[in-house]
Structure formats: C-alpha cells, structure tokens
Short mmCIF file of C-alpha atoms in Angstrom, two decimals:
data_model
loop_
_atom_site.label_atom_id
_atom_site.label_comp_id
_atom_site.label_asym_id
_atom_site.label_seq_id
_atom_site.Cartn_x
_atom_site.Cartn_y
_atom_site.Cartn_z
CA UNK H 1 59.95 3.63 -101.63
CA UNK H 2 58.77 2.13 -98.68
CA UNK H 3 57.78 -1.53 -97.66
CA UNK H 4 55.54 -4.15 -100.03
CA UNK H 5 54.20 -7.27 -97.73
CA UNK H 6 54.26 -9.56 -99.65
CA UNK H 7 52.77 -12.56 -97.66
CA UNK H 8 52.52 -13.11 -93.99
CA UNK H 9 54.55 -16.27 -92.65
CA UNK H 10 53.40 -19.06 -90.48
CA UNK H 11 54.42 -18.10 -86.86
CA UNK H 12 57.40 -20.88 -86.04
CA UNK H 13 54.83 -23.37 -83.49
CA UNK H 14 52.71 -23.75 -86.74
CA UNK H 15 56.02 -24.70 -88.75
CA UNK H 16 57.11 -27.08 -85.88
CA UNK H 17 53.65 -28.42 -86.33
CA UNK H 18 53.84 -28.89 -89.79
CA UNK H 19 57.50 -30.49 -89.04
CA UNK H 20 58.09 -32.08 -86.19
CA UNK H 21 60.53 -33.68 -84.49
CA UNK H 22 60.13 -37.70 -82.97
CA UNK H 23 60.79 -38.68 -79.50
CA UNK H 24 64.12 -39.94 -80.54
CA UNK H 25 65.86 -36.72 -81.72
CA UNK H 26 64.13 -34.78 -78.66
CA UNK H 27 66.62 -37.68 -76.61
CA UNK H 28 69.14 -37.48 -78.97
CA UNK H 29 69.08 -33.49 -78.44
CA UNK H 30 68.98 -33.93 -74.82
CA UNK H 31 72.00 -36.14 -75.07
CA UNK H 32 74.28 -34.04 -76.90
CA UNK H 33 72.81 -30.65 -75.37
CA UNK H 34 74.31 -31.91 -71.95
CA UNK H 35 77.52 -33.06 -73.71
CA UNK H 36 78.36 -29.77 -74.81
CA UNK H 37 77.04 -28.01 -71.74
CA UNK H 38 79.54 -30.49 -69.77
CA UNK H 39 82.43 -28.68 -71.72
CA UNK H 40 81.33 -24.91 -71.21
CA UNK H 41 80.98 -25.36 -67.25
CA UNK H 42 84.27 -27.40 -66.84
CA UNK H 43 82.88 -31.20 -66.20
CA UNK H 44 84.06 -31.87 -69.41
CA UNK H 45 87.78 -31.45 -70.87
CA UNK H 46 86.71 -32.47 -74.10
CA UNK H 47 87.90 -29.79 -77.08
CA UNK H 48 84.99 -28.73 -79.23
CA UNK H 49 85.42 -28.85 -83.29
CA UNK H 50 82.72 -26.22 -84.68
CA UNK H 51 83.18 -27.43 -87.87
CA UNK H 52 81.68 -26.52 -91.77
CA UNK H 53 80.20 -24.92 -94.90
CA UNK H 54 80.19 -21.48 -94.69
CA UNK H 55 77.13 -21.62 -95.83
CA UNK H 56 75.08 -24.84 -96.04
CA UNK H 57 73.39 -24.59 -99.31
CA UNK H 58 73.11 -27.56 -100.72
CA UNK H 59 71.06 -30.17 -98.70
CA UNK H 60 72.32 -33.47 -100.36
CA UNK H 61 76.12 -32.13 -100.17
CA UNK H 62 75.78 -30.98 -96.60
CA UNK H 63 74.20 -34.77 -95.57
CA UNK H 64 77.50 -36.06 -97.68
CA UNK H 65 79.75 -34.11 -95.49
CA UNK H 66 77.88 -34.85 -92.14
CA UNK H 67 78.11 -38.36 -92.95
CA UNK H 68 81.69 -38.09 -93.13
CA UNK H 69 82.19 -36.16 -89.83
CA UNK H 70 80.20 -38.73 -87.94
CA UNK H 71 82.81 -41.65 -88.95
CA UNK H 72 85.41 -39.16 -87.52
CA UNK H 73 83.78 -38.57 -84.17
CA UNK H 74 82.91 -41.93 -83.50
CA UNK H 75 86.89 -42.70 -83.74
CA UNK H 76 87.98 -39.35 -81.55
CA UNK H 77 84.71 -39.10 -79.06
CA UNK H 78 87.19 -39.62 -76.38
CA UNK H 79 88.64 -36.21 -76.65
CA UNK H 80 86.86 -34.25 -79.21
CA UNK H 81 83.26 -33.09 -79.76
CA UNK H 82 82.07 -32.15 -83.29
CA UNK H 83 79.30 -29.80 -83.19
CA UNK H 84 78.42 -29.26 -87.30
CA UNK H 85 78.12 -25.37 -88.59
CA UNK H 86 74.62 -25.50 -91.08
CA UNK H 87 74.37 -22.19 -91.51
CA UNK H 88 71.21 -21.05 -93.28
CA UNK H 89 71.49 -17.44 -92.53
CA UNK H 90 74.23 -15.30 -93.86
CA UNK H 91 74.85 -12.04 -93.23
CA UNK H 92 75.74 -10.03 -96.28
CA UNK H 93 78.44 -6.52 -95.44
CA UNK H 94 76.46 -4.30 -98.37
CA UNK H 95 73.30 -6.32 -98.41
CA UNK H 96 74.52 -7.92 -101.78
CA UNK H 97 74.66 -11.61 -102.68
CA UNK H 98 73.27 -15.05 -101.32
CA UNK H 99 72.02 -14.31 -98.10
CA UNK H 100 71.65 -18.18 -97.19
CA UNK H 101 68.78 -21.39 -97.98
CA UNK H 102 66.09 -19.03 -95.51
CA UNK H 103 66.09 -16.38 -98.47
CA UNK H 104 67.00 -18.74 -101.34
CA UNK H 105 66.21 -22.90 -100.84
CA UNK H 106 67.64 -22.66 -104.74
CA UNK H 107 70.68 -20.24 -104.94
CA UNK H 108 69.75 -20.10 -108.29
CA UNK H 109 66.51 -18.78 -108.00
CA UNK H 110 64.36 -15.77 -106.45
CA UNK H 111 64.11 -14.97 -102.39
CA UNK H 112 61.53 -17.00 -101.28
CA UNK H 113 61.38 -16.51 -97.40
CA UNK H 114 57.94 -19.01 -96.89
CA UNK H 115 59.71 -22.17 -98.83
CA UNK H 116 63.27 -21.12 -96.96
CA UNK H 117 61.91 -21.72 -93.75
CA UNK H 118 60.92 -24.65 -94.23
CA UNK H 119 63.85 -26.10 -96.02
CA UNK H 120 65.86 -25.20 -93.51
CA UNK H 121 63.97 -26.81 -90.83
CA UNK H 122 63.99 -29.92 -93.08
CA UNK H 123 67.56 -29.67 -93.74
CA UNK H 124 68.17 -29.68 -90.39
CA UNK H 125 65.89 -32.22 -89.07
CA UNK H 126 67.45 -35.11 -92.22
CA UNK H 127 70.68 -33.91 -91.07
CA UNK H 128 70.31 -35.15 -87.64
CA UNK H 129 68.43 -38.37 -88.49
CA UNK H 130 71.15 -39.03 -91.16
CA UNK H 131 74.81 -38.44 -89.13
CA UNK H 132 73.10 -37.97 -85.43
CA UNK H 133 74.67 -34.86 -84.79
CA UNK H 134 72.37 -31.94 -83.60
CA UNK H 135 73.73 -28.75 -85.44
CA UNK H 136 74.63 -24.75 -84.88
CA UNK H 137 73.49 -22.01 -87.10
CA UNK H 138 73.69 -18.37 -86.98
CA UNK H 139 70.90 -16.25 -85.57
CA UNK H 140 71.15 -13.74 -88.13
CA UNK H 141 66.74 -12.73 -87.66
CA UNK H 142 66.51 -12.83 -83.65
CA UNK H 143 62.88 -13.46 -84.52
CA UNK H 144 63.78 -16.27 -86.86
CA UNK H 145 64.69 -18.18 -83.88
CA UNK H 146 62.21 -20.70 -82.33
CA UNK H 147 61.60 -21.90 -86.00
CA UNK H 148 64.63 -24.02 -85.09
CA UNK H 149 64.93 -23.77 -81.33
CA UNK H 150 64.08 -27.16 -80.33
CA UNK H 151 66.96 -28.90 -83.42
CA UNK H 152 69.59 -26.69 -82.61
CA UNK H 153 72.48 -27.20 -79.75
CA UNK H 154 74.67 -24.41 -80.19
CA UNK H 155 74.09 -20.81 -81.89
CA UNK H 156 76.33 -17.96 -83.22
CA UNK H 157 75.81 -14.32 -83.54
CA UNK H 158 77.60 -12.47 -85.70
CA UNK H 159 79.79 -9.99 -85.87
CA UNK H 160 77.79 -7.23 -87.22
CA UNK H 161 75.07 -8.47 -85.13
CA UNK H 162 76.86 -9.09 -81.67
CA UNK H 163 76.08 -5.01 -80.35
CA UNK H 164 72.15 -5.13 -81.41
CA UNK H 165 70.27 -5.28 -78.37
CA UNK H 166 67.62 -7.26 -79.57
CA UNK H 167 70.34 -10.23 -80.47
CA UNK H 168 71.63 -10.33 -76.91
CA UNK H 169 68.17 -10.38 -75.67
CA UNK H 170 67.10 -13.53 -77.42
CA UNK H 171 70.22 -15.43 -76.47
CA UNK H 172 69.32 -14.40 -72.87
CA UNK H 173 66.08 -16.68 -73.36
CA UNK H 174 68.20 -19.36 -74.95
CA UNK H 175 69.22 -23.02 -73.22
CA UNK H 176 71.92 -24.23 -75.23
CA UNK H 177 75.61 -22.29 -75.58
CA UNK H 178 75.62 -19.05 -77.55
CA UNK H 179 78.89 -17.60 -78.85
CA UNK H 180 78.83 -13.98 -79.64
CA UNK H 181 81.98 -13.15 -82.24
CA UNK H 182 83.62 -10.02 -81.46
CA UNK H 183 82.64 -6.97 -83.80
CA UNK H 184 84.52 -6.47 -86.94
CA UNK H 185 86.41 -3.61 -84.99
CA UNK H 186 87.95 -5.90 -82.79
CA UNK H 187 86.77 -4.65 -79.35
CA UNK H 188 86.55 -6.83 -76.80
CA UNK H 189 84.57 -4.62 -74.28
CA UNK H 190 81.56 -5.03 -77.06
CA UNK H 191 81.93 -8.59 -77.24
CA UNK H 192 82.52 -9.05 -73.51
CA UNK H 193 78.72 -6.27 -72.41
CA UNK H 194 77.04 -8.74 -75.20
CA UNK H 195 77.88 -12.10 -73.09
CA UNK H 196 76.82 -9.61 -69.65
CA UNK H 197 73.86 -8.85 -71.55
CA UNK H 198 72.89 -12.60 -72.93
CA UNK H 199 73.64 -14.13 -69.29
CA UNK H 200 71.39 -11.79 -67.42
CA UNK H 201 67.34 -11.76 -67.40
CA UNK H 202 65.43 -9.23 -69.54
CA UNK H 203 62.03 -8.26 -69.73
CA UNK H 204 61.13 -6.84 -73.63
CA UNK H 205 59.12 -7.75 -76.83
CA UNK H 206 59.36 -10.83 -78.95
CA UNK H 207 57.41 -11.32 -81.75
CA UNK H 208 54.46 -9.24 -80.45
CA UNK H 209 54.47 -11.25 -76.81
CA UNK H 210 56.07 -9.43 -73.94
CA UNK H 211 58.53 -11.91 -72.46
CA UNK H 212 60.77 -12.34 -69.74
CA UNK H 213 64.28 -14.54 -69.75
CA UNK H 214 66.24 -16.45 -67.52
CA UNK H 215 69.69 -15.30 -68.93
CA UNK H 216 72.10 -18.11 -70.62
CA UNK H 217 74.65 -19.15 -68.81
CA UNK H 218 76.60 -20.54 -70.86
CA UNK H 219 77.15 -17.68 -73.39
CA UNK H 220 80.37 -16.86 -74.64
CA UNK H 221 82.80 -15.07 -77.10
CA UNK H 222 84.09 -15.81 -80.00
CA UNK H 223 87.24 -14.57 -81.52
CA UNK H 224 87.33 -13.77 -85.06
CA UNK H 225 89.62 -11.00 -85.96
CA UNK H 226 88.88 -7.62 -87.10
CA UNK H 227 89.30 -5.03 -89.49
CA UNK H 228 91.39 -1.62 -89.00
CA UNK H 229 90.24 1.66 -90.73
CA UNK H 230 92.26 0.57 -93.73
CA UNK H 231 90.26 -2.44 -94.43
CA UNK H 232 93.10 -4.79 -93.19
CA UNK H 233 92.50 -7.77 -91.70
CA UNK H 234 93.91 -8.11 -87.70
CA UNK H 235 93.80 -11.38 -86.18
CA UNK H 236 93.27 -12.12 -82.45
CA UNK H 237 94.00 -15.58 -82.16
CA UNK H 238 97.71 -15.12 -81.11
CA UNK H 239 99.13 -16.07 -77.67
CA UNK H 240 98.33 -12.18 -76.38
CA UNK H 241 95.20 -12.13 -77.43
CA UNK H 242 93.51 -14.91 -75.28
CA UNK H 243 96.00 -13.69 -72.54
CA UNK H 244 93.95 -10.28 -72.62
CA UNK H 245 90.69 -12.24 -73.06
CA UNK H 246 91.17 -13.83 -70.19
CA UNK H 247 92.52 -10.92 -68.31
CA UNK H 248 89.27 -9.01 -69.49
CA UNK H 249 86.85 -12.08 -68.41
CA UNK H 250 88.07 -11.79 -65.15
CA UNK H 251 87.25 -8.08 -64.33
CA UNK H 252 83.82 -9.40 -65.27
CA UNK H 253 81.67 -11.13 -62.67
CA UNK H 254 80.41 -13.61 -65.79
CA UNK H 255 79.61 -17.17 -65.47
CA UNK H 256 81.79 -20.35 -67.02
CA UNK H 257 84.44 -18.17 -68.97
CA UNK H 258 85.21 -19.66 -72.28
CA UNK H 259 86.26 -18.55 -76.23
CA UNK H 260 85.37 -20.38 -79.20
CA UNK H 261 88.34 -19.33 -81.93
CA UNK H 262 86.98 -18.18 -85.36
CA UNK H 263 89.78 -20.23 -87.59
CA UNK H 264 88.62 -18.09 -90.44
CA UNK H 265 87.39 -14.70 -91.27
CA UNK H 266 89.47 -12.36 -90.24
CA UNK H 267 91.90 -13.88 -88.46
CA UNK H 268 93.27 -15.86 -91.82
CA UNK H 269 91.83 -12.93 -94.30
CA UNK H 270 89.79 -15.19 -95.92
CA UNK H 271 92.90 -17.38 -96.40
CA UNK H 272 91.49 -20.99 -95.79
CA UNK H 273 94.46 -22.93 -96.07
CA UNK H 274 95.52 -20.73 -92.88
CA UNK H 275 93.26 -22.28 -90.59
CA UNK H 276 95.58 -25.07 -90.28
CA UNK H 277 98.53 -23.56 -88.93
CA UNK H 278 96.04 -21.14 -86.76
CA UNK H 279 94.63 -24.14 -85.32
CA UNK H 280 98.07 -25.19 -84.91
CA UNK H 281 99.13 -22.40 -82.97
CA UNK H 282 96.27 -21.91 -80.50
CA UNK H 283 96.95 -25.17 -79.53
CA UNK H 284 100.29 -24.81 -78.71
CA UNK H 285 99.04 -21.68 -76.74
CA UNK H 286 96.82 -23.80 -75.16
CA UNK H 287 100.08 -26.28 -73.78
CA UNK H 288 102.05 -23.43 -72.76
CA UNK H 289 99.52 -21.30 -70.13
CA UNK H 290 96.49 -23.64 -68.01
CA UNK H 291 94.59 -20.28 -68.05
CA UNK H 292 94.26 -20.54 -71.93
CA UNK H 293 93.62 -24.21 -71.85
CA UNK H 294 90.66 -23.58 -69.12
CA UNK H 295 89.67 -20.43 -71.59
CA UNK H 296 89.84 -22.08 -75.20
CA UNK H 297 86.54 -24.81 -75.53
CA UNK H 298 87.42 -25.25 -79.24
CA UNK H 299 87.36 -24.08 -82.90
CA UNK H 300 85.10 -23.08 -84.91
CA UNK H 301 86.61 -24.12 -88.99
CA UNK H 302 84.88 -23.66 -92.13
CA UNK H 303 85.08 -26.80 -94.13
CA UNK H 304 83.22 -28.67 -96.96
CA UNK H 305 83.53 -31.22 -99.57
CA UNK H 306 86.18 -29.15 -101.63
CA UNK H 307 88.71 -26.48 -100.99
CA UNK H 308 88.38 -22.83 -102.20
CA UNK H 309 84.42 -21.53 -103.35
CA UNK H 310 83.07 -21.28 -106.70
CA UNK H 311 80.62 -18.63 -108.13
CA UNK H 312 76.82 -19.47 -108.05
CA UNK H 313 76.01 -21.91 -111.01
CA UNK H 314 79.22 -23.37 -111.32
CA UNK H 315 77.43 -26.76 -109.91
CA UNK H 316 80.62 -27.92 -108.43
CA UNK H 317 79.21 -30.48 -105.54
CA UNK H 318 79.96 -29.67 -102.03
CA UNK H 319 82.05 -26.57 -102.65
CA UNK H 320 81.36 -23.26 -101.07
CA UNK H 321 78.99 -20.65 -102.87
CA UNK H 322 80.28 -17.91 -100.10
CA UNK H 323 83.47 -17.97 -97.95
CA UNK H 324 86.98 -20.23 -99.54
CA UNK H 325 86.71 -23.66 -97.23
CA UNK H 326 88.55 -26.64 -96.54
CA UNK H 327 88.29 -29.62 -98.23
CA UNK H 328 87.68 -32.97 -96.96
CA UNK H 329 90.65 -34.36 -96.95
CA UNK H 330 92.53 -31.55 -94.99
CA UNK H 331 89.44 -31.07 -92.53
CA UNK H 332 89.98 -35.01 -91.93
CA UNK H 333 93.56 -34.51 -91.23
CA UNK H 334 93.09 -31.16 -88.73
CA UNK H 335 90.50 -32.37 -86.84
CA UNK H 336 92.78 -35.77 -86.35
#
C-alpha cells in the first residue's frame, strides 16, 4: 500500500547540463524546426513521413535504421520530409509490459527511471549527430518533457492521454508541432477540444512553478482508429473520415488545420503489412478532394529493421519488442 520514493531525480536543466547539446545541433534544430513548421502553416507542400520503431529500444539498432532513412531523404527532400518516431515512452493499456528505454535503458533488466533519462537524452542527442535528423517522441509524463525539449521537433500524445488536462496544457507551452491522436473511442470532438485546448494560453502548475503559455499553434490531430465496445478495431482513415475531419475543423475557429494519419494501431488492427495499402489509399483520397490534400500533412508508419516483433530476449537486431513493424525493405519501398 501506498507510495515508496525511492530516489529523487535531477530536475531536466541539471540533465541538459550534464548533456548538452553544441551550437551545431541548436542550428541544425532550428533548421529543420522551420522546415516542418513551413508544412503545418501551408508555405510548404511538402508530405511529412513520421516514420519508426514502435518503440526505440535498442540504441545501436535505432542509429542503423536512422542511417538508412537519411540516404532516403537526401534522394526525396524535394517532396517529402522524414521526421523519425524514437519513442522512449510507451504507454502500456493494463500497466503491464515494457513501458519504453525511460523505465528500462535494458529491456532485460529492472525499471530504472534515473539511468532511463539519461539514455534517452543520449539516444537522442547520437541520433541526431549520426543521420542529422532531429526526432519525435511521445509525451507520455507531461512533466518528463523539457528533459528533451530543446532535441525534439515534433511530439505525440497519445491516445489514452489526449483528454488529460495536464497533457494539453504542456503542449500549449510547446514551439514545435504537437499531434494529439484521437481517443481509443474514436471521438473526434475529444480530439478536436484537445487541439482548442493546446493552441490557447493557460495559466497552471508545472513541476512546482506556476507558469503561463503562449498556446501552440501548430497543434494538430492525429487519426488512429478506435475501438467499439466489443473490442473491435474501427479505422478512420477512409475517404469519409477526413471528409468529417475537415467538416469538424471548420466549425472550429483553430489555427493551420491539419491531420497526421496513424498508419497503424487501430486503423490496420495491429496488422503491419496493412499500412501499405492504407497509405495507399489516403493518398488517393488526397488526389481526389483539394480539401483533403490541404488537410492531410503526412503519415505517421511504424517501421524498423525487420518485419513483425519478437518477445523480449529473443535478441533479434532491429526488430520490434512492442507493436508488429515494417521492415526495411518495405519501409524503403512506401516511403519511395
């Protein structure tokens, strides 16, 4: 019963201290910051490619597969913008299983939040020196945050996260886009009050300061499917769907209207090898209405070294511990 505290954690400037960044990835960051910015308010037509691990547990393997990406963007720059997914939070439905490197830098081993922290922050920091891209992550701990605020240029928030006030608050103090999934029931009013929430200006606590936000313009949804009372998976990724999104966005007096499409989840049941033809057909939805083209920015794909996922210690290199993913050779192909 009750709480045990255990050990109390650097606050994240003392981190940053610890691990900081050079002058060159603050430009680099700057760089690709406005890049993606440029998409979200319309300057750019550019399509953005969210792209890999579910979960990025494996430091070396996730540097393999960055390494990879970067050889494709500097071929498609023209039209496409690859934004990398190195997710180091994961939300867990029941609480169970590997909850991402902050809680676990060894999958293998025991939690160990002090150590996870800072391998994240390293992971992320060699990731962008190695490939050049500047990453997203999921803000599963709103508090969690600013431990990577100044690496990061783009941030998701879950579904099971997107109706907690607290979330929505923090992205309002953000300065870099912010997709907010819809919730696993589908509704797109509570994904739709979360981007009215993150784009206005709040006044509330944050890690024991009182603060006060800007709001983020350049929040947005993300479509992901849902589940019905049955447990059964219901995509929203289908030609109606982004009509009524865009319908809904414009009863709502909300700033640069845009949906990132969830490729997996539930909108392909876990299916990876559905992303493909999902991709497929958002695109031709995309061709057949200007409103969707304006509306869609890009995909967000889960992708890694090898298809499918493998249980923890089955030491299979760059293959997913969580979620099925693409493998290289098919990611190479859809994002081409």
């Amino acid at each position: 019963m009750g709480f045990t505290f255990l050990k109390k954690l650097p606050t994240p400037a003392e981190i940053r201290n610890q691990y900081p960044i050079d002058a060159a990835i603050q430009e680099l960051k700057a760089k690709r910051d406005q890049e993606i910015r440029d998409v979200f308010t319309g300057k750019s037509d550019k399509f953005l490619a969210i792209i890999g691990p579910c979960s990025a547990d494996n430091e070396d393997a996730v540097c393999d597969y960055l390494l990879r990406l970067r050889k494709v963007q500097d071929k498609i720059a023209d039209k496409v913008l690859i934004i990398p997914r190195v997710y180091t939070n994961k939300p867990r439905t029941t609480g169970e299983g590997y909850k991402g490197m902050v809680h676990q830098p060894d999958p293998e081993k025991a939690p160990d939040m002090l150590a996870g922290l800072i391998a994240i922050r390293k992971m992320h920091i060699h990731a962008i020196q190695e490939s050049g891209f500047t990453c997203a992550d999921e803000m599963l701990y709103p508090e969690n945050y600013r431990y990577l605020s100044d690496i990061l240029s783009y941030v998701a928030v879950g579904a099971r996260s997107v109706e907690d006030q607290q979330h929505r608050l923090t992205v309002s103090g953000m300065d870099v886009p912010a997709g907010m999934k819809n919730p696993t029931s589908g509704d797109y009013s509570v994904m739709l009050n979360s981007v009215v929430a993150a784009q206005g200006s709040h006044r509330f606590i944050y890690r024991s300061w009182e603060v006060e936000t800007t709001g983020n313009p350049l929040a947005h949804t993300i479509l992901r499917g849902a589940v019905n009372k049955h447990g059964e998976a219901i995509p929203n990724y289908h030609y109606e769907d982004l009509r009524l999104l865009w319908e809904k966005y414009q009863e709502k007096n909300l700033q640069n209207p845009a949906v990132i499409v969830d490729t997996n989840h539930s909108n392909s049941s876990k299916q990876y090898m559905a992303q493909i033809r999902i991709a497929n057909e958002v695109m031709h939805s995309r061709r057949h209405s200007d409103d969707i083209k304006k509306l869609v920015k890009g995909f967000m794909i889960e992708s890694y070294l090898e298809d499918g996922s493998q249980k923890i210690g089955e030491g299979i290199f760059g293959k997913s511990i969580t979620d099925p993913c693409l493998g290289w050779e098919k990611t190479d192909a859809l994002i081409y």
